[in-house]
Coordinates of N, CA, C and O in Angstrom, one line a residue:
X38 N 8.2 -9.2 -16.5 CA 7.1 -10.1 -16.3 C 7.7 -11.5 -16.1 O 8.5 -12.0 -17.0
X39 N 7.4 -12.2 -15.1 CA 7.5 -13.4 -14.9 C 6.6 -14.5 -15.4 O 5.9 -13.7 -16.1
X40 N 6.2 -15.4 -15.6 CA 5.9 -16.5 -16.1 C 5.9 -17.9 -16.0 O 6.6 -18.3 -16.9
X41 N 5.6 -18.7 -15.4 CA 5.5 -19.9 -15.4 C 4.5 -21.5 -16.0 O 3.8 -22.4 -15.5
X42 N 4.8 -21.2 -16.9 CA 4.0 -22.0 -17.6 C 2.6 -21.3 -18.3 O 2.6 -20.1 -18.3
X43 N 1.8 -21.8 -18.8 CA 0.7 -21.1 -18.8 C -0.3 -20.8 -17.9 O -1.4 -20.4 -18.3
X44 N 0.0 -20.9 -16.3 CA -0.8 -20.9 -15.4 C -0.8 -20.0 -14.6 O -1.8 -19.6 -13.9
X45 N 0.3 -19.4 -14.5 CA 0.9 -18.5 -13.6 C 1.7 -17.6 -13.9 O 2.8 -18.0 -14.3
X46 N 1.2 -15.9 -13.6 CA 1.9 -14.9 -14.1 C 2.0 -13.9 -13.2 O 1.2 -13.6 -12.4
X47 N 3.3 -13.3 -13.4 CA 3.4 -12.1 -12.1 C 4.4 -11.0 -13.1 O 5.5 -11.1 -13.7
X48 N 3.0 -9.8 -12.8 CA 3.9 -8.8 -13.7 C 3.3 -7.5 -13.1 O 2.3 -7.4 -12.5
X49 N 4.3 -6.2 -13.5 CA 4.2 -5.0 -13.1 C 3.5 -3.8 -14.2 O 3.9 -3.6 -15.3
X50 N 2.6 -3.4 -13.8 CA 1.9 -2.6 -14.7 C 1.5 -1.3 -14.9 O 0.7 -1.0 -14.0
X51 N 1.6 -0.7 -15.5 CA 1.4 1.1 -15.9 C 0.1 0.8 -15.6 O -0.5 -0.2 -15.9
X52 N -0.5 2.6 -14.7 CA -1.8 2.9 -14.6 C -1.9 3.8 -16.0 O -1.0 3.9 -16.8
X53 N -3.1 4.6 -16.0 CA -3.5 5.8 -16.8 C -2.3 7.0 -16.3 O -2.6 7.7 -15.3
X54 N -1.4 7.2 -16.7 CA -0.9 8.8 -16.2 C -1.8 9.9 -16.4 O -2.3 10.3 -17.5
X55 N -1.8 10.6 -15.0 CA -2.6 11.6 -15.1 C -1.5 13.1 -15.2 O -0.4 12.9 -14.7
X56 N -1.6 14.2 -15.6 CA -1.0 14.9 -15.9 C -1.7 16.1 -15.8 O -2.6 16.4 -16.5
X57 N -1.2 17.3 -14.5 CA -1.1 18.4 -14.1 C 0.0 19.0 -13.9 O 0.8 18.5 -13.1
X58 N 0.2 20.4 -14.6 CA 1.0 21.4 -15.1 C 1.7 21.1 -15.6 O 1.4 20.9 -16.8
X59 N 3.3 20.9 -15.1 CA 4.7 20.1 -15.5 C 4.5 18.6 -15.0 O 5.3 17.9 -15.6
X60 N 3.9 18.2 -14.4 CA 3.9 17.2 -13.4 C 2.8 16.0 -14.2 O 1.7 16.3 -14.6
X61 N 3.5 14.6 -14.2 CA 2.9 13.3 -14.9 C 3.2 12.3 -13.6 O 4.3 11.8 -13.2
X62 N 1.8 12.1 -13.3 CA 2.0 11.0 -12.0 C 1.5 9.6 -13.2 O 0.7 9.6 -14.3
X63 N 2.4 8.5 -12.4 CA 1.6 7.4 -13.4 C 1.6 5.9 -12.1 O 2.7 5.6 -11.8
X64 N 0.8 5.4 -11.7 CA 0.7 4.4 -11.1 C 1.1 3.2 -11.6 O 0.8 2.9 -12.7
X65 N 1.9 2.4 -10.6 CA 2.4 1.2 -10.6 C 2.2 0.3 -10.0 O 2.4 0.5 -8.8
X66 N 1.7 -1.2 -10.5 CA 0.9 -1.9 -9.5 C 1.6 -3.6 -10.1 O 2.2 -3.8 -11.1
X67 N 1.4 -4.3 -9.4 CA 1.8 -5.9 -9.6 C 0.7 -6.4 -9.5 O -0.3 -5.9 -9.0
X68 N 0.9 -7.5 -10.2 CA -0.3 -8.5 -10.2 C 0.3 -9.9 -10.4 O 1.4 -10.1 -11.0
X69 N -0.7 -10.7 -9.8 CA -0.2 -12.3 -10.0 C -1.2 -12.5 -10.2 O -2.2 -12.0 -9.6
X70 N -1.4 -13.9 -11.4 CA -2.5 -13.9 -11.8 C -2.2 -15.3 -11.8 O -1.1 -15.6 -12.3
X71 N -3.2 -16.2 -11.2 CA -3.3 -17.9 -11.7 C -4.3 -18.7 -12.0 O -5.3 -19.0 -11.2
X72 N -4.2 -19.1 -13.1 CA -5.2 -19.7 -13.6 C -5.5 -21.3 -13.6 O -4.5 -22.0 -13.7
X73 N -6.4 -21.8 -13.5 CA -7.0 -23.2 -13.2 C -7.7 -23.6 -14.8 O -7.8 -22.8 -15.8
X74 N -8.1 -25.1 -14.5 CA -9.4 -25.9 -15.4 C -10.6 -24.9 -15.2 O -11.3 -24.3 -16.1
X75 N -10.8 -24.8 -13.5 CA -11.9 -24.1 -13.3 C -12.1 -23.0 -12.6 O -12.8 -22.9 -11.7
X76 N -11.5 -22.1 -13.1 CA -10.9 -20.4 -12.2 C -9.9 -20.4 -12.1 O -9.1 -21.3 -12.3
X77 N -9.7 -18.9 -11.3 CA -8.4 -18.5 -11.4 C -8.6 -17.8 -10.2 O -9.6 -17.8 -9.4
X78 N -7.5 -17.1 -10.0 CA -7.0 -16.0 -8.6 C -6.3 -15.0 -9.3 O -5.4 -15.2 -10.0
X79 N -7.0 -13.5 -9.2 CA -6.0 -12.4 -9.3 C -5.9 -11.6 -8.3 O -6.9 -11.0 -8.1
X80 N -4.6 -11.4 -7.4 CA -4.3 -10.4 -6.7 C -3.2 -9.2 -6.9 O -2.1 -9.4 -7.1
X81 N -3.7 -8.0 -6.8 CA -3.5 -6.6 -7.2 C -2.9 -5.6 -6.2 O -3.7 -4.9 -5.6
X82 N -1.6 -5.4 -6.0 CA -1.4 -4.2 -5.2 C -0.5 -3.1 -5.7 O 0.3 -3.4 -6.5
X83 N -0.6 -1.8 -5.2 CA 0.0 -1.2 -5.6 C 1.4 -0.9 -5.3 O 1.8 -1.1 -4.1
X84 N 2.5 -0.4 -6.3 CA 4.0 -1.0 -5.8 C 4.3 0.5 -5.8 O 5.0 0.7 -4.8
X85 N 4.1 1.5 -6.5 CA 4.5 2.8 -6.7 C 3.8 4.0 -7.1 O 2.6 4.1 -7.2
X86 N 4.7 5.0 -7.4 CA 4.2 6.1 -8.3 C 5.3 6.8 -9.0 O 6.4 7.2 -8.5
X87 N 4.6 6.6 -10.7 CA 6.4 7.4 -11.2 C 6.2 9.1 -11.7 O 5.6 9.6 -12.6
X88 N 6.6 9.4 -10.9 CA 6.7 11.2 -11.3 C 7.7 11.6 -11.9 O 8.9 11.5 -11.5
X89 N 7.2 12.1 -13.2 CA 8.0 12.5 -14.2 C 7.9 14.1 -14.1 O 6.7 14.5 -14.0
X90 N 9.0 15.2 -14.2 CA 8.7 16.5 -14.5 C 9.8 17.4 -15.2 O 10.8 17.6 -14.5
X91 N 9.8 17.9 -16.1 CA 11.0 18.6 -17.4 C 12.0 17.3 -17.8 O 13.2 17.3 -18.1
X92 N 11.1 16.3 -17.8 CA 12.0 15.2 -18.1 C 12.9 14.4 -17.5 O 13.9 13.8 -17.9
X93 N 12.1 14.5 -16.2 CA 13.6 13.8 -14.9 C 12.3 13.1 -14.7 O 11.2 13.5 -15.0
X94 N 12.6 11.5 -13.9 CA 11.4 10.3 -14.0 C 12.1 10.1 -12.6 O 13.3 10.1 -12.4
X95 N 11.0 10.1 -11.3 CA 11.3 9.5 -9.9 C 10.1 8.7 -9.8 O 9.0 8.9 -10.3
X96 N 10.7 7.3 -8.8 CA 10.0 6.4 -8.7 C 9.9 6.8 -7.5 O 10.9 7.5 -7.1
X97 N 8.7 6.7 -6.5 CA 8.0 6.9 -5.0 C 7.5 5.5 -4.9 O 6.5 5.1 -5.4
X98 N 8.4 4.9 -4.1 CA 7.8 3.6 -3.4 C 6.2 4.1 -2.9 O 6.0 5.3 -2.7
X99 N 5.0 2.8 -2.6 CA 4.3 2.8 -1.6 C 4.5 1.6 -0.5 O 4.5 0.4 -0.7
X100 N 4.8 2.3 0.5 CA 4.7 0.9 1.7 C 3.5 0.3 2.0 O 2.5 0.6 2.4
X101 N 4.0 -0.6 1.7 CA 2.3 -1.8 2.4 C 2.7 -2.0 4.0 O 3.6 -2.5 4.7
X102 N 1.9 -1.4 4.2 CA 1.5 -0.9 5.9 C 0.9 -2.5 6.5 O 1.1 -2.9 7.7
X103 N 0.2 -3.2 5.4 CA -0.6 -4.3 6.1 C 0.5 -5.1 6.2 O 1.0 -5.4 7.3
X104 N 1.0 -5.5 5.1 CA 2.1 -6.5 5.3 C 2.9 -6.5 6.7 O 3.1 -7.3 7.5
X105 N 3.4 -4.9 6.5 CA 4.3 -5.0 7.5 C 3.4 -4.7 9.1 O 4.0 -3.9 9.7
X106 N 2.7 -5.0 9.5 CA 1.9 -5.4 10.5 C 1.7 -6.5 10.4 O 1.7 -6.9 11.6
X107 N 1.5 -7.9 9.3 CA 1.5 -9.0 9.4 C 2.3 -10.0 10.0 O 2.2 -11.1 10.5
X108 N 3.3 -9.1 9.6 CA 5.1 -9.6 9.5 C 5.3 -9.3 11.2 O 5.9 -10.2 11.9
X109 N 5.0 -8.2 11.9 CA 5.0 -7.9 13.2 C 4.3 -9.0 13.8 O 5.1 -9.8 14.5
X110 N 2.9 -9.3 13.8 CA 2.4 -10.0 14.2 C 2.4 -11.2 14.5 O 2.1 -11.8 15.5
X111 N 3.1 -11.7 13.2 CA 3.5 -13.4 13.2 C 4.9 -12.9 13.5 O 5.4 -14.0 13.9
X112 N 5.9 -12.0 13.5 CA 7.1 -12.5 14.6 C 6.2 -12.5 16.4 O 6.1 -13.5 17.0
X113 N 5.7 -11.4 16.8 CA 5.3 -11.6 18.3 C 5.0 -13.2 18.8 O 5.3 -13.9 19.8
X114 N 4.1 -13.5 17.3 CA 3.0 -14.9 17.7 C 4.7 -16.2 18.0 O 4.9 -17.1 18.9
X115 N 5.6 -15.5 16.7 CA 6.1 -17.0 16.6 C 7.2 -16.6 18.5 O 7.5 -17.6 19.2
X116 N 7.6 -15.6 18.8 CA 8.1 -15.5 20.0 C 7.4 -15.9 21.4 O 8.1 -16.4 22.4
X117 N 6.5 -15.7 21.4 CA 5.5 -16.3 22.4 C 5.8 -17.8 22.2 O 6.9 -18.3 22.7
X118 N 5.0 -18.6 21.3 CA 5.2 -19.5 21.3 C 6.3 -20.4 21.6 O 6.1 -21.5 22.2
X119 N 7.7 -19.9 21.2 CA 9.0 -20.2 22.2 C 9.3 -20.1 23.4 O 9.7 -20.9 24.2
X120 N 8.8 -18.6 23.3 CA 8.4 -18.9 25.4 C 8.1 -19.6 26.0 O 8.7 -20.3 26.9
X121 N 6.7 -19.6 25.5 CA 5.8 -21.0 26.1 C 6.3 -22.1 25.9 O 6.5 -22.8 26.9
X122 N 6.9 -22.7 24.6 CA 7.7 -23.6 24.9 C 8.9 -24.0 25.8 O 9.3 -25.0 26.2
X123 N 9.2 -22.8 25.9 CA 10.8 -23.5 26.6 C 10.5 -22.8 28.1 O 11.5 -22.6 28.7
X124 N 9.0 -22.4 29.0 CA 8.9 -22.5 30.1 C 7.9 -23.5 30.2 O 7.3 -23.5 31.3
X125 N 7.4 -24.6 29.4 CA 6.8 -25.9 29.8 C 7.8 -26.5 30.5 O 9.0 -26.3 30.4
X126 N 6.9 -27.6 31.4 CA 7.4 -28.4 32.7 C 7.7 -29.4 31.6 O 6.8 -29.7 30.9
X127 N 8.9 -29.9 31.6 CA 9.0 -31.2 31.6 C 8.4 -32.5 32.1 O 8.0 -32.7 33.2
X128 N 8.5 -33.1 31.3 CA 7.7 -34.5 31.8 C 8.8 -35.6 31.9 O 9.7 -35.7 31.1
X129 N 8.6 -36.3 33.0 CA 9.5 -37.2 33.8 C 8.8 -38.6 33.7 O 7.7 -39.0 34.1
X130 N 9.9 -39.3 33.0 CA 9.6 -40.8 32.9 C 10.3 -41.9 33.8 O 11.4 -41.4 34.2
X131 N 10.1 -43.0 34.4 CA 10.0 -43.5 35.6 C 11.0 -44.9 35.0 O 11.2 -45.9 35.7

């Protein structure tokens, strides 16, 4: 758990384990939580899943699919934008 003062916290958190046959799935999620005078912000995503079975513990990433579409997006945007910059006409002073 991270911590910054009393305003701001960012920590990783056990779901409910649910548990069929040999098999204990248990969810793993982050949160950042910030707090104000007058409200706060909590955002929630999921980071994993830990599968436990005769006693052996595997961690299963989940990929954030949005992110990484964001991250695509704003590289294309910030490449264009270079383009377009560096095929503007110059402006000529007299």
């Amino acid at each position: 758990m991270a911590q910054i003062g009393e305003f701001i916290r960012w920590v990783t958190l056990a779901g409910e384990p649910v548990a069929v046959n040999q098999w204990t799935v248990t969810p793993l999620a982050q949160s950042l939580t910030i707090r104000g005078s007058r409200g706060g912000f909590v955002w929630n995503r999921p980071v994993a899943l830990l599968i436990t079975r005769d006693g052996q513990a595997k961690r299963m990433p989940i990929p954030d699919v949005t992110r990484s579409a964001q991250l695509v997006l704003l590289g294309i945007g910030l490449l264009l934008s270079l383009i377009f910059l560096a095929g503007s006409p110059k402006e000529t002073t007299r």
